[in-house]
Amino acid sequence: MIFTDQMDRQITLSHTPQRIISLVPSQTELLFDLGLKTKVIGITKFCIHPSHEVKQITKIGGTKKFDFDIIDSLNPDLIIGNKEENYENGIEYLTKRYPVWMSDIYTLDDSLRMIRELGNILDTLTKAHEIAQNIENSFQDLPIVCNIPKVAYFIWRQPWMIATTNTFIDHILQKIGFQNAFS
């Protein structure tokens, strides 16, 4: 089967993946929400949730520095990454050896599409649709904000980093009624 990721790259899978490596903390959580905990064989050191489930999973390094020897020893049949979170050279190296599906998320719709597409690839489409629909419904139920407060969203320290324009966080801040002070 041929799938197209969110960067318009095609990957070919001969079967539903059984040995998955996640290079992104939020996507690791999604895999568990989809009921795939027994198929997740490798995660980054930043993948800390669900905390009681991820402790025993092999760590493959960080989101910006992969340990290729560990990844090779795990022999994955799918690696899931993200354009923003992961580094291009590492992804290019992995793509030559394994199917790598990449997300590229700037809006809520991008995120919902990613959930559904991974559900399709991983044969958990019903659960993926349920998760995506619940998220979509939650946003529709938000109250309308009249006085729009300005906020700063810090995403990292050492060095300090702030979410700015054209990011998923900026989009969500606007969607829930805030103005990004750094957009």
Short mmCIF file of N, CA and C in Angstrom, two decimals:
data_model
loop_
_atom_site.label_atom_id
_atom_site.label_comp_id
_atom_site.label_asym_id
_atom_site.label_seq_id
_atom_site.Cartn_x
_atom_site.Cartn_y
_atom_site.Cartn_z
N MET A 1 0.84 -1.17 0.00
CA MET A 1 0.00 0.00 0.00
C MET A 1 0.89 1.24 0.00
N ILE A 2 0.44 2.24 -0.71
CA ILE A 2 1.19 3.50 -0.80
C ILE A 2 0.42 4.58 -0.05
N PHE A 3 1.14 5.30 0.81
CA PHE A 3 0.57 6.39 1.59
C PHE A 3 1.37 7.66 1.33
N THR A 4 0.70 8.80 1.38
CA THR A 4 1.36 10.09 1.21
C THR A 4 1.32 10.81 2.55
N ASP A 5 2.50 11.25 3.01
CA ASP A 5 2.54 11.95 4.30
C ASP A 5 2.22 13.43 4.12
N GLN A 6 2.31 14.19 5.18
CA GLN A 6 1.93 15.60 5.14
C GLN A 6 2.99 16.49 4.51
N MET A 7 4.07 15.91 4.07
CA MET A 7 5.08 16.64 3.31
C MET A 7 5.04 16.21 1.84
N ASP A 8 3.95 15.53 1.47
CA ASP A 8 3.73 15.03 0.10
C ASP A 8 4.78 14.02 -0.35
N ARG A 9 5.32 13.26 0.61
CA ARG A 9 6.25 12.18 0.29
C ARG A 9 5.49 10.87 0.37
N GLN A 10 5.78 9.98 -0.53
CA GLN A 10 5.10 8.68 -0.52
C GLN A 10 5.94 7.64 0.20
N ILE A 11 5.24 6.80 0.97
CA ILE A 11 5.88 5.64 1.58
C ILE A 11 5.07 4.41 1.17
N THR A 12 5.78 3.31 1.02
CA THR A 12 5.15 2.05 0.65
C THR A 12 5.26 1.09 1.84
N LEU A 13 4.12 0.51 2.19
CA LEU A 13 4.08 -0.46 3.28
C LEU A 13 3.46 -1.75 2.74
N SER A 14 4.11 -2.86 3.01
CA SER A 14 3.59 -4.14 2.54
C SER A 14 2.55 -4.73 3.49
N HIS A 15 2.51 -4.20 4.71
CA HIS A 15 1.56 -4.68 5.73
C HIS A 15 1.34 -3.58 6.76
N THR A 16 0.36 -3.76 7.61
CA THR A 16 0.12 -2.82 8.69
C THR A 16 1.32 -2.86 9.63
N PRO A 17 1.93 -1.71 9.92
CA PRO A 17 3.14 -1.70 10.76
C PRO A 17 2.91 -2.34 12.13
N GLN A 18 3.91 -3.11 12.52
CA GLN A 18 3.89 -3.82 13.81
C GLN A 18 5.02 -3.36 14.72
N ARG A 19 6.03 -2.67 14.15
CA ARG A 19 7.21 -2.23 14.90
C ARG A 19 7.43 -0.75 14.59
N ILE A 20 6.87 0.11 15.46
CA ILE A 20 6.81 1.54 15.19
C ILE A 20 7.78 2.30 16.10
N ILE A 21 8.50 3.24 15.50
CA ILE A 21 9.30 4.20 16.25
C ILE A 21 8.67 5.57 16.08
N SER A 22 8.49 6.26 17.19
CA SER A 22 7.95 7.63 17.17
C SER A 22 9.07 8.60 17.54
N LEU A 23 9.24 9.61 16.70
CA LEU A 23 10.27 10.62 16.93
C LEU A 23 9.70 11.92 17.50
N VAL A 24 8.42 11.88 17.93
CA VAL A 24 7.73 13.09 18.38
C VAL A 24 6.87 12.77 19.60
N PRO A 25 7.06 13.49 20.72
CA PRO A 25 6.28 13.19 21.93
C PRO A 25 4.77 13.18 21.73
N SER A 26 4.22 14.18 21.07
CA SER A 26 2.75 14.22 20.91
C SER A 26 2.25 13.06 20.07
N GLN A 27 3.02 12.65 19.09
CA GLN A 27 2.60 11.52 18.25
C GLN A 27 2.78 10.19 18.98
N THR A 28 3.71 10.13 19.91
CA THR A 28 3.82 8.95 20.78
C THR A 28 2.54 8.80 21.59
N GLU A 29 2.08 9.91 22.18
CA GLU A 29 0.84 9.87 22.94
C GLU A 29 -0.33 9.43 22.07
N LEU A 30 -0.37 9.91 20.84
CA LEU A 30 -1.44 9.51 19.92
C LEU A 30 -1.41 8.01 19.69
N LEU A 31 -0.24 7.44 19.48
CA LEU A 31 -0.13 5.99 19.25
C LEU A 31 -0.73 5.21 20.42
N PHE A 32 -0.49 5.68 21.64
CA PHE A 32 -1.08 5.01 22.81
C PHE A 32 -2.59 5.22 22.83
N ASP A 33 -3.04 6.43 22.50
CA ASP A 33 -4.48 6.68 22.45
C ASP A 33 -5.17 5.81 21.40
N LEU A 34 -4.44 5.47 20.35
CA LEU A 34 -4.99 4.60 19.30
C LEU A 34 -4.94 3.12 19.70
N GLY A 35 -4.40 2.83 20.88
CA GLY A 35 -4.36 1.45 21.37
C GLY A 35 -3.19 0.64 20.83
N LEU A 36 -2.10 1.32 20.48
CA LEU A 36 -0.97 0.64 19.81
C LEU A 36 0.25 0.45 20.72
N LYS A 37 0.07 0.44 22.03
CA LYS A 37 1.21 0.40 22.93
C LYS A 37 2.12 -0.81 22.70
N THR A 38 1.59 -1.93 22.29
CA THR A 38 2.45 -3.10 22.09
C THR A 38 3.25 -3.02 20.78
N LYS A 39 2.91 -2.07 19.93
CA LYS A 39 3.60 -1.93 18.64
C LYS A 39 4.64 -0.82 18.64
N VAL A 40 4.65 0.00 19.70
CA VAL A 40 5.63 1.09 19.80
C VAL A 40 6.91 0.50 20.42
N ILE A 41 7.98 0.45 19.60
CA ILE A 41 9.21 -0.20 20.05
C ILE A 41 10.34 0.79 20.32
N GLY A 42 10.17 2.05 19.90
CA GLY A 42 11.20 3.05 20.12
C GLY A 42 10.60 4.44 20.16
N ILE A 43 11.13 5.26 21.08
CA ILE A 43 10.67 6.64 21.26
C ILE A 43 11.86 7.51 21.61
N THR A 44 11.66 8.83 21.59
CA THR A 44 12.74 9.74 21.99
C THR A 44 12.76 9.87 23.51
N LYS A 45 13.85 10.44 24.01
CA LYS A 45 13.95 10.67 25.45
C LYS A 45 12.96 11.73 25.93
N PHE A 46 12.38 12.49 24.99
CA PHE A 46 11.39 13.50 25.34
C PHE A 46 9.96 12.95 25.33
N CYS A 47 9.78 11.74 24.91
CA CYS A 47 8.46 11.09 24.90
C CYS A 47 8.21 10.54 26.30
N ILE A 48 7.56 11.34 27.14
CA ILE A 48 7.42 10.97 28.56
C ILE A 48 5.99 10.65 28.97
N HIS A 49 5.07 10.70 28.01
CA HIS A 49 3.67 10.39 28.32
C HIS A 49 3.14 9.35 27.33
N PRO A 50 2.29 8.47 27.75
CA PRO A 50 1.82 8.26 29.11
C PRO A 50 2.95 7.69 29.98
N SER A 51 3.22 8.36 31.07
CA SER A 51 4.41 8.08 31.88
C SER A 51 4.51 6.63 32.35
N HIS A 52 3.41 6.04 32.73
CA HIS A 52 3.45 4.66 33.23
C HIS A 52 3.67 3.65 32.10
N GLU A 53 3.49 4.06 30.85
CA GLU A 53 3.62 3.15 29.71
C GLU A 53 4.97 3.27 28.99
N VAL A 54 5.56 4.45 28.96
CA VAL A 54 6.74 4.67 28.11
C VAL A 54 8.07 4.35 28.78
N LYS A 55 8.08 4.15 30.06
CA LYS A 55 9.34 3.92 30.78
C LYS A 55 10.13 2.74 30.23
N GLN A 56 9.45 1.68 29.84
CA GLN A 56 10.13 0.47 29.39
C GLN A 56 10.45 0.44 27.90
N ILE A 57 10.04 1.47 27.17
CA ILE A 57 10.27 1.49 25.72
C ILE A 57 11.67 2.02 25.44
N THR A 58 12.35 1.42 24.48
CA THR A 58 13.70 1.80 24.12
C THR A 58 13.76 3.25 23.66
N LYS A 59 14.74 4.00 24.19
CA LYS A 59 14.94 5.39 23.79
C LYS A 59 15.97 5.43 22.66
N ILE A 60 15.63 6.17 21.61
CA ILE A 60 16.48 6.23 20.41
C ILE A 60 17.24 7.56 20.30
N GLY A 61 17.35 8.29 21.42
CA GLY A 61 17.99 9.60 21.42
C GLY A 61 16.95 10.67 21.56
N GLY A 62 17.28 11.88 21.04
CA GLY A 62 16.36 13.00 21.13
C GLY A 62 15.66 13.25 19.81
N THR A 63 14.88 14.31 19.77
CA THR A 63 14.16 14.65 18.55
C THR A 63 15.09 15.25 17.50
N LYS A 64 16.22 15.77 17.94
CA LYS A 64 17.17 16.42 17.04
C LYS A 64 18.47 15.63 16.88
N LYS A 65 18.59 14.52 17.58
CA LYS A 65 19.80 13.70 17.49
C LYS A 65 19.42 12.24 17.76
N PHE A 66 19.34 11.48 16.69
CA PHE A 66 18.93 10.08 16.80
C PHE A 66 20.16 9.19 16.97
N ASP A 67 19.98 8.09 17.68
CA ASP A 67 21.02 7.07 17.77
C ASP A 67 20.67 6.01 16.71
N PHE A 68 21.34 6.11 15.56
CA PHE A 68 21.02 5.24 14.42
C PHE A 68 21.30 3.77 14.71
N ASP A 69 22.30 3.49 15.55
CA ASP A 69 22.60 2.09 15.89
C ASP A 69 21.44 1.47 16.66
N ILE A 70 20.88 2.22 17.59
CA ILE A 70 19.72 1.70 18.34
C ILE A 70 18.54 1.51 17.41
N ILE A 71 18.28 2.49 16.55
CA ILE A 71 17.18 2.37 15.60
C ILE A 71 17.36 1.14 14.73
N ASP A 72 18.57 0.94 14.20
CA ASP A 72 18.84 -0.24 13.37
C ASP A 72 18.61 -1.53 14.15
N SER A 73 19.00 -1.56 15.42
CA SER A 73 18.82 -2.78 16.21
C SER A 73 17.35 -3.10 16.44
N LEU A 74 16.49 -2.07 16.40
CA LEU A 74 15.05 -2.28 16.62
C LEU A 74 14.33 -2.76 15.36
N ASN A 75 14.93 -2.52 14.19
CA ASN A 75 14.37 -2.96 12.92
C ASN A 75 12.90 -2.54 12.76
N PRO A 76 12.63 -1.24 12.76
CA PRO A 76 11.24 -0.78 12.65
C PRO A 76 10.67 -1.01 11.25
N ASP A 77 9.35 -1.16 11.19
CA ASP A 77 8.71 -1.21 9.87
C ASP A 77 7.96 0.10 9.59
N LEU A 78 8.00 1.06 10.55
CA LEU A 78 7.50 2.42 10.33
C LEU A 78 8.13 3.34 11.36
N ILE A 79 8.57 4.50 10.88
CA ILE A 79 9.05 5.57 11.75
C ILE A 79 8.15 6.77 11.49
N ILE A 80 7.71 7.40 12.57
CA ILE A 80 6.83 8.57 12.46
C ILE A 80 7.58 9.78 13.00
N GLY A 81 7.67 10.83 12.16
CA GLY A 81 8.37 12.04 12.54
C GLY A 81 7.56 13.28 12.24
N ASN A 82 8.18 14.44 12.45
CA ASN A 82 7.53 15.73 12.22
C ASN A 82 8.54 16.73 11.68
N LYS A 83 8.12 17.47 10.67
CA LYS A 83 8.99 18.44 10.00
C LYS A 83 9.59 19.44 10.98
N GLU A 84 8.81 19.95 11.89
CA GLU A 84 9.26 20.97 12.84
C GLU A 84 10.14 20.38 13.94
N GLU A 85 9.77 19.21 14.43
CA GLU A 85 10.44 18.61 15.59
C GLU A 85 11.77 17.94 15.26
N ASN A 86 11.87 17.34 14.10
CA ASN A 86 13.03 16.52 13.79
C ASN A 86 13.98 17.22 12.83
N TYR A 87 15.18 16.69 12.71
CA TYR A 87 16.18 17.35 11.88
C TYR A 87 16.30 16.66 10.52
N GLU A 88 16.43 17.50 9.50
CA GLU A 88 16.35 17.04 8.12
C GLU A 88 17.38 15.96 7.78
N ASN A 89 18.63 16.13 8.18
CA ASN A 89 19.66 15.14 7.84
C ASN A 89 19.35 13.78 8.45
N GLY A 90 18.86 13.78 9.69
CA GLY A 90 18.51 12.53 10.34
C GLY A 90 17.35 11.84 9.65
N ILE A 91 16.35 12.61 9.26
CA ILE A 91 15.20 12.05 8.56
C ILE A 91 15.62 11.51 7.20
N GLU A 92 16.46 12.25 6.49
CA GLU A 92 16.93 11.79 5.18
C GLU A 92 17.67 10.46 5.31
N TYR A 93 18.51 10.33 6.33
CA TYR A 93 19.23 9.08 6.56
C TYR A 93 18.25 7.94 6.82
N LEU A 94 17.29 8.16 7.69
CA LEU A 94 16.32 7.11 8.03
C LEU A 94 15.46 6.73 6.83
N THR A 95 15.10 7.71 6.02
CA THR A 95 14.25 7.46 4.85
C THR A 95 14.90 6.51 3.85
N LYS A 96 16.21 6.49 3.81
CA LYS A 96 16.93 5.57 2.92
C LYS A 96 16.86 4.13 3.41
N ARG A 97 16.51 3.93 4.67
CA ARG A 97 16.54 2.60 5.28
C ARG A 97 15.16 2.06 5.68
N TYR A 98 14.23 2.99 5.98
CA TYR A 98 12.94 2.59 6.54
C TYR A 98 11.82 3.46 5.97
N PRO A 99 10.57 2.98 6.05
CA PRO A 99 9.44 3.86 5.73
C PRO A 99 9.32 4.92 6.84
N VAL A 100 9.36 6.18 6.45
CA VAL A 100 9.26 7.28 7.40
C VAL A 100 8.07 8.15 6.98
N TRP A 101 7.09 8.25 7.86
CA TRP A 101 5.91 9.08 7.61
C TRP A 101 6.07 10.36 8.41
N MET A 102 6.00 11.51 7.72
CA MET A 102 6.24 12.80 8.35
C MET A 102 4.96 13.63 8.43
N SER A 103 4.73 14.22 9.60
CA SER A 103 3.65 15.18 9.75
C SER A 103 4.20 16.59 9.55
N ASP A 104 3.32 17.49 9.19
CA ASP A 104 3.67 18.90 9.00
C ASP A 104 2.43 19.68 9.41
N ILE A 105 2.41 20.17 10.64
CA ILE A 105 1.19 20.66 11.26
C ILE A 105 1.31 22.14 11.62
N TYR A 106 0.39 22.94 11.06
CA TYR A 106 0.31 24.36 11.38
C TYR A 106 -1.07 24.76 11.88
N THR A 107 -2.08 23.96 11.60
CA THR A 107 -3.45 24.31 11.98
C THR A 107 -4.12 23.12 12.67
N LEU A 108 -5.26 23.42 13.27
CA LEU A 108 -6.05 22.35 13.88
C LEU A 108 -6.45 21.33 12.81
N ASP A 109 -6.84 21.79 11.63
CA ASP A 109 -7.22 20.87 10.55
C ASP A 109 -6.06 19.96 10.16
N ASP A 110 -4.83 20.51 10.12
CA ASP A 110 -3.66 19.68 9.84
C ASP A 110 -3.52 18.57 10.88
N SER A 111 -3.74 18.93 12.13
CA SER A 111 -3.62 17.99 13.23
C SER A 111 -4.67 16.88 13.14
N LEU A 112 -5.91 17.29 12.85
CA LEU A 112 -6.99 16.30 12.73
C LEU A 112 -6.75 15.38 11.54
N ARG A 113 -6.23 15.93 10.45
CA ARG A 113 -5.91 15.12 9.28
C ARG A 113 -4.80 14.12 9.61
N MET A 114 -3.80 14.56 10.38
CA MET A 114 -2.71 13.67 10.78
C MET A 114 -3.24 12.50 11.60
N ILE A 115 -4.12 12.78 12.53
CA ILE A 115 -4.69 11.72 13.37
C ILE A 115 -5.41 10.69 12.49
N ARG A 116 -6.22 11.17 11.58
CA ARG A 116 -6.98 10.26 10.71
C ARG A 116 -6.06 9.49 9.75
N GLU A 117 -5.05 10.17 9.22
CA GLU A 117 -4.14 9.49 8.29
C GLU A 117 -3.34 8.40 9.00
N LEU A 118 -2.86 8.68 10.20
CA LEU A 118 -2.16 7.64 10.95
C LEU A 118 -3.11 6.51 11.31
N GLY A 119 -4.35 6.83 11.64
CA GLY A 119 -5.35 5.79 11.89
C GLY A 119 -5.53 4.89 10.70
N ASN A 120 -5.52 5.46 9.52
CA ASN A 120 -5.64 4.68 8.29
C ASN A 120 -4.43 3.78 8.09
N ILE A 121 -3.24 4.34 8.22
CA ILE A 121 -2.00 3.57 8.04
C ILE A 121 -1.90 2.44 9.06
N LEU A 122 -2.32 2.71 10.28
CA LEU A 122 -2.12 1.76 11.39
C LEU A 122 -3.33 0.89 11.67
N ASP A 123 -4.32 0.94 10.78
CA ASP A 123 -5.52 0.12 10.88
C ASP A 123 -6.28 0.36 12.19
N THR A 124 -6.34 1.63 12.58
CA THR A 124 -7.11 2.04 13.76
C THR A 124 -7.99 3.23 13.38
N LEU A 125 -8.54 3.18 12.19
CA LEU A 125 -9.28 4.32 11.64
C LEU A 125 -10.50 4.69 12.47
N THR A 126 -11.23 3.72 12.99
CA THR A 126 -12.42 4.03 13.79
C THR A 126 -12.04 4.82 15.03
N LYS A 127 -11.02 4.37 15.74
CA LYS A 127 -10.55 5.07 16.94
C LYS A 127 -9.99 6.44 16.57
N ALA A 128 -9.26 6.54 15.46
CA ALA A 128 -8.70 7.82 15.03
C ALA A 128 -9.81 8.82 14.71
N HIS A 129 -10.84 8.38 14.03
CA HIS A 129 -11.98 9.26 13.74
C HIS A 129 -12.65 9.73 15.03
N GLU A 130 -12.77 8.83 15.99
CA GLU A 130 -13.38 9.18 17.28
C GLU A 130 -12.54 10.25 18.00
N ILE A 131 -11.25 10.06 18.04
CA ILE A 131 -10.35 11.03 18.69
C ILE A 131 -10.44 12.38 17.98
N ALA A 132 -10.33 12.37 16.67
CA ALA A 132 -10.38 13.62 15.90
C ALA A 132 -11.72 14.32 16.08
N GLN A 133 -12.80 13.57 16.06
CA GLN A 133 -14.12 14.18 16.23
C GLN A 133 -14.28 14.78 17.62
N ASN A 134 -13.78 14.10 18.65
CA ASN A 134 -13.85 14.64 20.01
C ASN A 134 -13.08 15.94 20.13
N ILE A 135 -11.92 16.01 19.50
CA ILE A 135 -11.13 17.25 19.52
C ILE A 135 -11.88 18.35 18.79
N GLU A 136 -12.40 18.02 17.64
CA GLU A 136 -13.14 19.01 16.85
C GLU A 136 -14.35 19.53 17.63
N ASN A 137 -15.09 18.63 18.26
CA ASN A 137 -16.25 19.03 19.06
C ASN A 137 -15.84 19.93 20.23
N SER A 138 -14.72 19.63 20.86
CA SER A 138 -14.25 20.43 21.99
C SER A 138 -14.00 21.87 21.58
N PHE A 139 -13.45 22.07 20.40
CA PHE A 139 -13.19 23.43 19.93
C PHE A 139 -14.49 24.15 19.57
N GLN A 140 -15.47 23.42 19.09
CA GLN A 140 -16.75 24.04 18.75
C GLN A 140 -17.50 24.48 20.00
N ASP A 141 -17.23 23.83 21.13
CA ASP A 141 -17.92 24.13 22.37
C ASP A 141 -17.28 25.28 23.16
N LEU A 142 -16.18 25.86 22.69
CA LEU A 142 -15.51 26.93 23.41
C LEU A 142 -16.37 28.20 23.42
N PRO A 143 -16.37 28.91 24.54
CA PRO A 143 -17.14 30.16 24.59
C PRO A 143 -16.45 31.23 23.74
N ILE A 144 -17.23 32.19 23.28
CA ILE A 144 -16.69 33.31 22.53
C ILE A 144 -16.06 34.29 23.51
N VAL A 145 -14.83 34.71 23.23
CA VAL A 145 -14.10 35.63 24.10
C VAL A 145 -14.28 37.05 23.57
N CYS A 146 -14.70 37.96 24.44
CA CYS A 146 -14.93 39.34 24.02
C CYS A 146 -13.67 40.19 24.16
N ASN A 147 -13.01 40.13 25.30
CA ASN A 147 -11.78 40.88 25.52
C ASN A 147 -10.61 39.94 25.27
N ILE A 148 -9.99 40.09 24.12
CA ILE A 148 -8.95 39.14 23.71
C ILE A 148 -7.63 39.49 24.40
N PRO A 149 -7.20 38.65 25.34
CA PRO A 149 -5.95 38.94 26.04
C PRO A 149 -4.72 38.56 25.19
N LYS A 150 -3.64 39.34 25.38
CA LYS A 150 -2.37 39.02 24.74
C LYS A 150 -1.62 38.06 25.66
N VAL A 151 -1.02 37.04 25.05
CA VAL A 151 -0.27 36.06 25.82
C VAL A 151 1.06 35.76 25.13
N ALA A 152 1.99 35.26 25.91
CA ALA A 152 3.26 34.74 25.37
C ALA A 152 3.31 33.26 25.75
N TYR A 153 3.63 32.43 24.78
CA TYR A 153 3.66 30.99 25.01
C TYR A 153 5.13 30.54 24.91
N PHE A 154 5.72 30.23 26.07
CA PHE A 154 7.11 29.76 26.11
C PHE A 154 7.13 28.26 25.86
N ILE A 155 7.94 27.83 24.90
CA ILE A 155 7.99 26.40 24.57
C ILE A 155 9.27 25.73 25.05
N TRP A 156 10.25 26.51 25.46
CA TRP A 156 11.51 25.90 25.87
C TRP A 156 12.29 26.90 26.70
N ARG A 157 13.25 26.41 27.46
CA ARG A 157 14.18 27.28 28.17
C ARG A 157 15.58 26.72 28.00
N GLN A 158 16.55 27.56 28.18
CA GLN A 158 17.96 27.22 27.98
C GLN A 158 18.23 26.78 26.56
N PRO A 159 18.06 27.62 25.57
CA PRO A 159 17.64 29.02 25.67
C PRO A 159 16.12 29.13 25.68
N TRP A 160 15.64 30.29 26.16
CA TRP A 160 14.22 30.55 26.14
C TRP A 160 13.74 30.63 24.70
N MET A 161 12.63 29.97 24.40
CA MET A 161 12.04 30.00 23.06
C MET A 161 10.54 30.27 23.21
N ILE A 162 10.00 31.06 22.27
CA ILE A 162 8.60 31.45 22.31
C ILE A 162 7.93 31.08 20.99
N ALA A 163 6.70 30.62 21.06
CA ALA A 163 5.93 30.35 19.84
C ALA A 163 5.59 31.67 19.17
N THR A 164 5.85 31.76 17.87
CA THR A 164 5.58 32.98 17.13
C THR A 164 4.58 32.69 16.01
N THR A 165 4.59 33.53 15.00
CA THR A 165 3.67 33.42 13.88
C THR A 165 3.90 32.15 13.07
N ASN A 166 2.82 31.71 12.42
CA ASN A 166 2.87 30.57 11.52
C ASN A 166 3.32 29.28 12.21
N THR A 167 2.82 29.09 13.42
CA THR A 167 3.08 27.85 14.16
C THR A 167 1.74 27.28 14.62
N PHE A 168 1.75 26.00 14.94
CA PHE A 168 0.55 25.35 15.45
C PHE A 168 0.08 26.04 16.73
N ILE A 169 1.02 26.35 17.62
CA ILE A 169 0.65 26.98 18.88
C ILE A 169 -0.01 28.33 18.63
N ASP A 170 0.55 29.13 17.72
CA ASP A 170 -0.04 30.42 17.39
C ASP A 170 -1.47 30.24 16.88
N HIS A 171 -1.67 29.26 16.01
CA HIS A 171 -3.01 28.99 15.46
C HIS A 171 -3.99 28.61 16.58
N ILE A 172 -3.56 27.74 17.48
CA ILE A 172 -4.45 27.29 18.56
C ILE A 172 -4.74 28.44 19.53
N LEU A 173 -3.73 29.25 19.84
CA LEU A 173 -3.98 30.40 20.70
C LEU A 173 -5.09 31.29 20.13
N GLN A 174 -5.01 31.56 18.84
CA GLN A 174 -6.04 32.38 18.20
C GLN A 174 -7.40 31.68 18.24
N LYS A 175 -7.38 30.37 18.01
CA LYS A 175 -8.63 29.61 17.95
C LYS A 175 -9.36 29.60 19.30
N ILE A 176 -8.59 29.65 20.40
CA ILE A 176 -9.22 29.61 21.73
C ILE A 176 -9.44 31.00 22.32
N GLY A 177 -9.11 32.05 21.55
CA GLY A 177 -9.46 33.39 21.98
C GLY A 177 -8.34 34.24 22.56
N PHE A 178 -7.10 33.90 22.25
CA PHE A 178 -5.97 34.71 22.71
C PHE A 178 -5.27 35.36 21.53
N GLN A 179 -4.55 36.44 21.80
CA GLN A 179 -3.70 37.04 20.78
C GLN A 179 -2.26 36.79 21.18
N ASN A 180 -1.48 36.24 20.28
CA ASN A 180 -0.07 35.95 20.54
C ASN A 180 0.70 37.26 20.54
N ALA A 181 1.30 37.60 21.68
CA ALA A 181 2.07 38.85 21.80
C ALA A 181 3.29 38.84 20.89
N PHE A 182 3.70 37.68 20.42
CA PHE A 182 4.89 37.58 19.58
C PHE A 182 4.58 37.19 18.15
N SER A 183 3.33 37.37 17.72
CA SER A 183 3.02 37.02 16.32
C SER A 183 3.33 38.21 15.42
#
